[in-house]
């Protein structure tokens, strides 16, 4: 595809009754409030402009967009002039042309005349507009006062700011505020001295800037410019694809020169992101071509041997023979595999099919086990389907938003920007989190309530909120009577009204004052539209599933479900965690969340796959580990997951991996898990993949290859070859054929095809005959299960308790610049923001232990010990410490326990009793971790 030319109508769309106007003799009808500029563009007439763009509110500063309006004096700016009925507009006249040339002449007289060597040559709106207005000469010399000696700020690793090229149009300032919501930029000074300034005259890196790149995208000149464009030149072709980091699932236009990515531009048509992005998706893609990538298959007999590079055929034969030999000796169930939420739906589908059809068992699980499996369970029990209820756009219609156990500005930044936009427009916010996350107070955003609860007490809080709803008369009786089960509601109502669930009774458990809980409950129940958004701070608990059902109860009782602006919405972690669950990655479920014991469902797949499927559920990940240590489970295929870093109680995980006779790892890098592997199969980055990802709003987005697989194989081809080597021939012509098979076997995907996705951009499942264009909002006319089901949710404290030896609670989370185990982001300049994991501690807890910011401290739990650097932080409540787990050396999961959710075994990452103490030991560095890898034979 040649480069995508982005259509820009100049100012944002408006909603309103249609008004008819005439532009240059062309009749056009637009919603009331639409600018003359946008109306003209709609009629196919482009008015010259510099300070206007349709992603920002009009500003009216450049005066290039002047027009004449019949019956009105002067020449108003078309970007700030709304259409009125019957208006007749002229966009071209000798007077307008002269005025525009004069404006342009002034701009150019204060601009470096280096177009031919400028990195934006050919991609610069100032250059374009000079041509459009017909500027031929500049009468003013460059010897008067000008800004040509303006300094360049190169502090940001991804973009530079060249002040000499700035035309003070303020698009960057407005993008940072309106689109991103960070407000890091201002225009300092007045008149001629007006200059863009990051914070109070800081460098970009020294300011609050979060490097989202919205300002760079908005800049009409080369003032704010990607460094890759400066180095490589203006792109020549582009491919639309999807970010491979988080569950927001932002769409991007990858812009290339030849095979080299020059920049990633967020797609304005992207259903999830509407033209915005965060630092990871826009800038942190360099890992895909990092020298650390292992591009050739390798094998070794023992994990202490050096690796031996082999052909694909040899690697596949080695893996297939080894797995078959284990089954021959130890039984069909002695092997299994783990699918990856980083991979496409098609890749995941093929791996679970390989396990079910070629391995002959259901020993397949996915990393969602350790994050959102309680979401699947809890929402299925109450609503009937394992997915969030809304699209992201829905939040723009919420009056009250409750964020529970999530930190969207770090974990789901593009959703956070949208949410902040809504909050600035007047919606109220309740944050339920032990830590003071950014949303509690940030520029132009302040939570109405922050319920700073003790980790592990979510269920007590949600019960207390529901208690207020029931006992203070806030139940939406009409909704409950029409949409929910009468019996389960009646039982739940009696349960939740018990005095033990009152805010006063639970205050001692949660640490949250009762009046704050009452205020929050009243706010939620009386909002009009109230929406819940939640993250792993809900699910990664021993009562994770209970909490999900508690939130669902609350939403049903108040009628906040089944329409726009409300709902219960998981903020999914990884890019395709929704998809990997949809694709049948759980040991008890075939694609579409249908139980393996259901003969009818098995029959559908057996007919298409030409084999029989075991009706017994297989092993979950923790059971795989236990069986490995017990000597009953000896062979494993792990697709793109670093479980030796990401799973809890790492010592136990490593013991299990070390017990395997054959571990096959498919990944981009030799990670911590690969230290235990016997076969390494190179994977593909998102820039090479062909398929689909499904984001947190059930949106199926296309992932298109921008380059050929560097290893020579798509990952689905590798799974097919391994299945074939094991005696089950499997083959597809392309990824589209795999999606066709998914659609043929899975009712919620029945209408999905690459063709439809290419035509519509994306669709949200269910997509079938009943909803051919997908389903943005679920449970509109009825719940998927029929009537909404209430579940009693008694609070049961976790077994993980503090005591004198372990008096603090450790909880974990993410940071904006890094992602998950950091395998990708650690291999990008994002390390400049976060180069090691630190443990945050309350000032009082630090003082009593003699700990200062920057000190090395040991973190000791009942299962392990690690060393991190400390950061004294006022975000933490007393008694709670917090860390991230982006670096393998930090070993955050060395200390997390094996306690897990009662229903799904999702680990209780968020509650670990620990003690901290100063130490002279230094944290383990990444280089030290890498040095533990066995060398590749024949390589220095
Ligand atoms: S990169 Fe984003 S946060 Fe930073 S100044 Fe630009 S718009 Fe603001
Ligand atoms: S940096 Fe770019 S967007 Fe910002 S004021 Fe200058 S020219 Fe306009
Ligand atoms: S990491 Fe998430 S929010 Fe950031 S660009 Fe990618 S999908 Fe969007
Ligand atoms: S585009 Fe209208 S004043 Fe700048």
mmCIF file of N, CA and C and ligand atoms in Angstrom, residues 37 49-52 60-65 77 79, ligand 4:
data_model
loop_
_atom_site.group_PDB
_atom_site.id
_atom_site.type_symbol
_atom_site.label_atom_id
_atom_site.label_comp_id
_atom_site.label_asym_id
_atom_site.label_seq_id
_atom_site.Cartn_x
_atom_site.Cartn_y
_atom_site.Cartn_z
ATOM 1 N N UNK A 37 -15.336 25.726 8.125
ATOM 2 C CA UNK A 37 -14.223 24.970 7.544
ATOM 3 C C UNK A 37 -14.615 23.506 7.300
ATOM 4 N N UNK A 49 -5.269 26.223 6.004
ATOM 5 C CA UNK A 49 -5.290 26.302 7.473
ATOM 6 C C UNK A 49 -3.942 25.878 8.019
ATOM 7 N N UNK A 50 -3.640 26.320 9.204
ATOM 8 C CA UNK A 50 -2.436 25.852 9.894
ATOM 9 C C UNK A 50 -2.726 25.464 11.340
ATOM 10 N N UNK A 51 -3.533 26.265 12.033
ATOM 11 C CA UNK A 51 -3.720 25.963 13.459
ATOM 12 C C UNK A 51 -4.878 25.001 13.690
ATOM 13 N N UNK A 52 -5.624 24.658 12.654
ATOM 14 C CA UNK A 52 -6.789 23.790 12.835
ATOM 15 C C UNK A 52 -6.490 22.362 12.384
ATOM 16 N N UNK A 60 -8.280 29.321 16.197
ATOM 17 C CA UNK A 60 -8.413 30.603 15.524
ATOM 18 C C UNK A 60 -7.204 31.509 15.624
ATOM 19 N N UNK A 61 -6.002 30.962 15.573
ATOM 20 C CA UNK A 61 -4.838 31.830 15.779
ATOM 21 C C UNK A 61 -4.064 32.167 14.510
ATOM 22 N N UNK A 62 -4.145 31.320 13.474
ATOM 23 C CA UNK A 62 -3.215 31.531 12.358
ATOM 24 C C UNK A 62 -3.753 32.501 11.300
ATOM 25 N N UNK A 63 -5.048 32.668 11.251
ATOM 26 C CA UNK A 63 -5.715 33.588 10.318
ATOM 27 C C UNK A 63 -5.493 33.224 8.856
ATOM 28 N N UNK A 64 -5.227 31.986 8.583
ATOM 29 C CA UNK A 64 -5.037 31.577 7.185
ATOM 30 C C UNK A 64 -6.361 31.119 6.561
ATOM 31 N N UNK A 65 -7.320 30.813 7.409
ATOM 32 C CA UNK A 65 -8.541 30.145 6.927
ATOM 33 C C UNK A 65 -9.674 31.139 6.698
ATOM 34 N N UNK A 77 -12.636 33.843 10.472
ATOM 35 C CA UNK A 77 -11.890 32.578 10.385
ATOM 36 C C UNK A 77 -12.887 31.440 10.250
ATOM 37 N N UNK A 79 -12.547 28.341 10.744
ATOM 38 C CA UNK A 79 -12.449 27.247 11.727
ATOM 39 C C UNK A 79 -13.248 27.556 12.983
HETATM 40 S S1 LIG B 4 -6.932 27.446 10.712
HETATM 41 FE FE1 LIG B 4 -8.439 28.898 11.281
HETATM 42 S S2 LIG B 4 -7.326 30.417 12.256
HETATM 43 FE FE2 LIG B 4 -5.846 28.879 11.883
#
